mmCIF file of C-alpha atoms in Angstrom:
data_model
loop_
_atom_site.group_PDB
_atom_site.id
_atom_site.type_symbol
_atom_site.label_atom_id
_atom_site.label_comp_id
_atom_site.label_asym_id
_atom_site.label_seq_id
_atom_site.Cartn_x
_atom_site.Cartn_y
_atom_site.Cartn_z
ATOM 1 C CA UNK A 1 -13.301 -2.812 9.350
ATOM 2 C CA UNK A 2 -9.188 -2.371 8.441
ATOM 3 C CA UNK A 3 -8.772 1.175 7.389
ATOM 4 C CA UNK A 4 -6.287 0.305 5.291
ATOM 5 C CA UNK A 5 -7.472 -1.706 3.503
ATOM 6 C CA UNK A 6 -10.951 -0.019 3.091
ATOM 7 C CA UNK A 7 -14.374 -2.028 2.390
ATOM 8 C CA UNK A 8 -14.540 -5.978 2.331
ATOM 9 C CA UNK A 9 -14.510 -6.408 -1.100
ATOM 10 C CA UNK A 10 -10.130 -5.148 -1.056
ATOM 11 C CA UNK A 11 -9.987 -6.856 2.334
ATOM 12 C CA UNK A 12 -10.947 -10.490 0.687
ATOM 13 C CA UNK A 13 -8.958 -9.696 -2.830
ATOM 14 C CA UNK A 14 -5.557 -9.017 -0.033
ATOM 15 C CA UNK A 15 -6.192 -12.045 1.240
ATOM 16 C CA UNK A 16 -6.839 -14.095 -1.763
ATOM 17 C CA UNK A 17 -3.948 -13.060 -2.965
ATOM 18 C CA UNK A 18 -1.204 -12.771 -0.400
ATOM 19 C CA UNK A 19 -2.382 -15.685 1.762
ATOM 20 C CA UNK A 20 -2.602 -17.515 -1.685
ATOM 21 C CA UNK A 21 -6.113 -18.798 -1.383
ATOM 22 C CA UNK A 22 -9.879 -18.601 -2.100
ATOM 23 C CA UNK A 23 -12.957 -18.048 -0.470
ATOM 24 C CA UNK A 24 -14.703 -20.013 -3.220
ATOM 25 C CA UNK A 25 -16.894 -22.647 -1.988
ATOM 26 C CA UNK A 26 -16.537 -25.309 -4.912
ATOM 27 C CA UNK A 27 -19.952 -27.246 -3.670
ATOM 28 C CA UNK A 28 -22.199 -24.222 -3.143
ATOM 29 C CA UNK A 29 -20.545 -21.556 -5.123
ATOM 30 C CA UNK A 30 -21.141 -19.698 -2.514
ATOM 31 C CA UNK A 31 -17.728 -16.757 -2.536
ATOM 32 C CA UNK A 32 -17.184 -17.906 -6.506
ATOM 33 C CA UNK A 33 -16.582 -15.150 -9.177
ATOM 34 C CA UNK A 34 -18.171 -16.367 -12.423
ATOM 35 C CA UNK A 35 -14.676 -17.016 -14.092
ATOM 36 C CA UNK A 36 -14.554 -19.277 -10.746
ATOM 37 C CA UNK A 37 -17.851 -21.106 -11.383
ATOM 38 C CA UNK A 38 -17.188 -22.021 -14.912
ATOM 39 C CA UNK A 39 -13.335 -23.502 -13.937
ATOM 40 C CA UNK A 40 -15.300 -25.262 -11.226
ATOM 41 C CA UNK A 41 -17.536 -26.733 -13.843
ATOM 42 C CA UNK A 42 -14.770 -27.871 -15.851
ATOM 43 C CA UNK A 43 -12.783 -29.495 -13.530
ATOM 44 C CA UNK A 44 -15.456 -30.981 -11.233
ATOM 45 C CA UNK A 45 -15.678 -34.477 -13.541
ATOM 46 C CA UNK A 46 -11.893 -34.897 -13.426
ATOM 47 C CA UNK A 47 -10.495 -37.647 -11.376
ATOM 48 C CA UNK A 48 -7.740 -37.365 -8.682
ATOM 49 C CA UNK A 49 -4.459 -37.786 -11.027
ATOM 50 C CA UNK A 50 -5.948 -34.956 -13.280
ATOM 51 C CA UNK A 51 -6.561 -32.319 -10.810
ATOM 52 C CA UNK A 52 -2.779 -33.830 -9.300
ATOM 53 C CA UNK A 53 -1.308 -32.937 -12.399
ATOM 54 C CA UNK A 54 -3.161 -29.935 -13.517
ATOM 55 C CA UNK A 55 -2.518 -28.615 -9.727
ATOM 56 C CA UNK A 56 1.336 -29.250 -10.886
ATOM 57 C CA UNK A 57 1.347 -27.664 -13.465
ATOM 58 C CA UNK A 58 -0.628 -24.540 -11.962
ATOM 59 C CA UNK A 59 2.340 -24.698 -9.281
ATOM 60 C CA UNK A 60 5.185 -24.158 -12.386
ATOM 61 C CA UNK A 61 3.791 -21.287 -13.251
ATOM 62 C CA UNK A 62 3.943 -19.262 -9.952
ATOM 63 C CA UNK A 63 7.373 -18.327 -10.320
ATOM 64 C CA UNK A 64 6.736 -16.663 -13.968
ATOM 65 C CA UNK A 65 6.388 -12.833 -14.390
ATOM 66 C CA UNK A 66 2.861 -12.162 -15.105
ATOM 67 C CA UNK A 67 0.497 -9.016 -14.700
ATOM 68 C CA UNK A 68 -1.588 -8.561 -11.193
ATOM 69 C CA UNK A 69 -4.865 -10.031 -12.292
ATOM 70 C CA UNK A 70 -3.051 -13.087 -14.049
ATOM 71 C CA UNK A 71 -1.356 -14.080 -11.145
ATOM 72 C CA UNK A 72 -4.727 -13.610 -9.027
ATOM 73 C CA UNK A 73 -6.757 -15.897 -11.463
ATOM 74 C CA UNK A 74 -3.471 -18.814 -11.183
ATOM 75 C CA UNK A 75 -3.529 -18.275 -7.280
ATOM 76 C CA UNK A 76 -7.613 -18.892 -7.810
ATOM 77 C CA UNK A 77 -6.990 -21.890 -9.921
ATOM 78 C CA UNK A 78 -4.483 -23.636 -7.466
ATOM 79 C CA UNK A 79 -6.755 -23.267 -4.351
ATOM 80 C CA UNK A 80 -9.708 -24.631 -6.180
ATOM 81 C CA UNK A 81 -7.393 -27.253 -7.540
ATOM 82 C CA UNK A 82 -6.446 -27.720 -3.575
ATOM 83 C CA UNK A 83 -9.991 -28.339 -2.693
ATOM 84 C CA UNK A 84 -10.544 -30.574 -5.483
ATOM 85 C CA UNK A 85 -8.028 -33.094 -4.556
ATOM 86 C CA UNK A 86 -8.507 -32.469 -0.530
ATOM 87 C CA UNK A 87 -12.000 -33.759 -1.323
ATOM 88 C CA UNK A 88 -10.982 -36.543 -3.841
ATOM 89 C CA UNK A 89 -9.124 -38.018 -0.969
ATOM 90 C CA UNK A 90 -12.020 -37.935 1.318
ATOM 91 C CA UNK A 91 -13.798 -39.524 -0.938
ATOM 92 C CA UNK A 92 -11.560 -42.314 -1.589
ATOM 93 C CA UNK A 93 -11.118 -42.714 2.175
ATOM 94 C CA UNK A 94 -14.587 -43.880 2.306
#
């Protein structure tokens, strides 16, 4: 285990947020904060030029000023977003 960074719980939050992602599984839930589960829920049913333009707009807002945790939850919404549409695109692949 990193000493500096200490147990795995800050390990994972670093690299949520500085690599700008999420271990959220958006199928199993599996690595999904509640907050997580419930956007996952909401957004699930949307089709591909939703979560495109939702994902856009998430995007506008990560050059705004915003507290710690704010900008964690928008860095949490854009990879789920990410995943959404990766898998829309599988789908229409098919």
């Amino acid at each position: 285990m990193c000493d500096e960074l200490g147990n795995q719980e800050h390990m994972q939050a670093y690299v949520e947020q500085y690599g700008k992602t999420s271990l959220c599984n958006i199928e199993t839930y599996q690595g999904c904060s509640d907050k997580e589960k419930t956007y996952i829920e909401k957004r699930k049913s949307d089709n591909f030029d939703t979560l495109n333009t939702q994902y856009e707009r998430l995007q506008g807002m990560t050059g705004n000023k915003m507290a710690p945790d704010l900008m964690k939850w928008l860095n949490q919404r854009i990879a789920i977003q990410k995943k959404f549409i990766a898998q829309s695109a599988e789908k229409s692949e098919l």
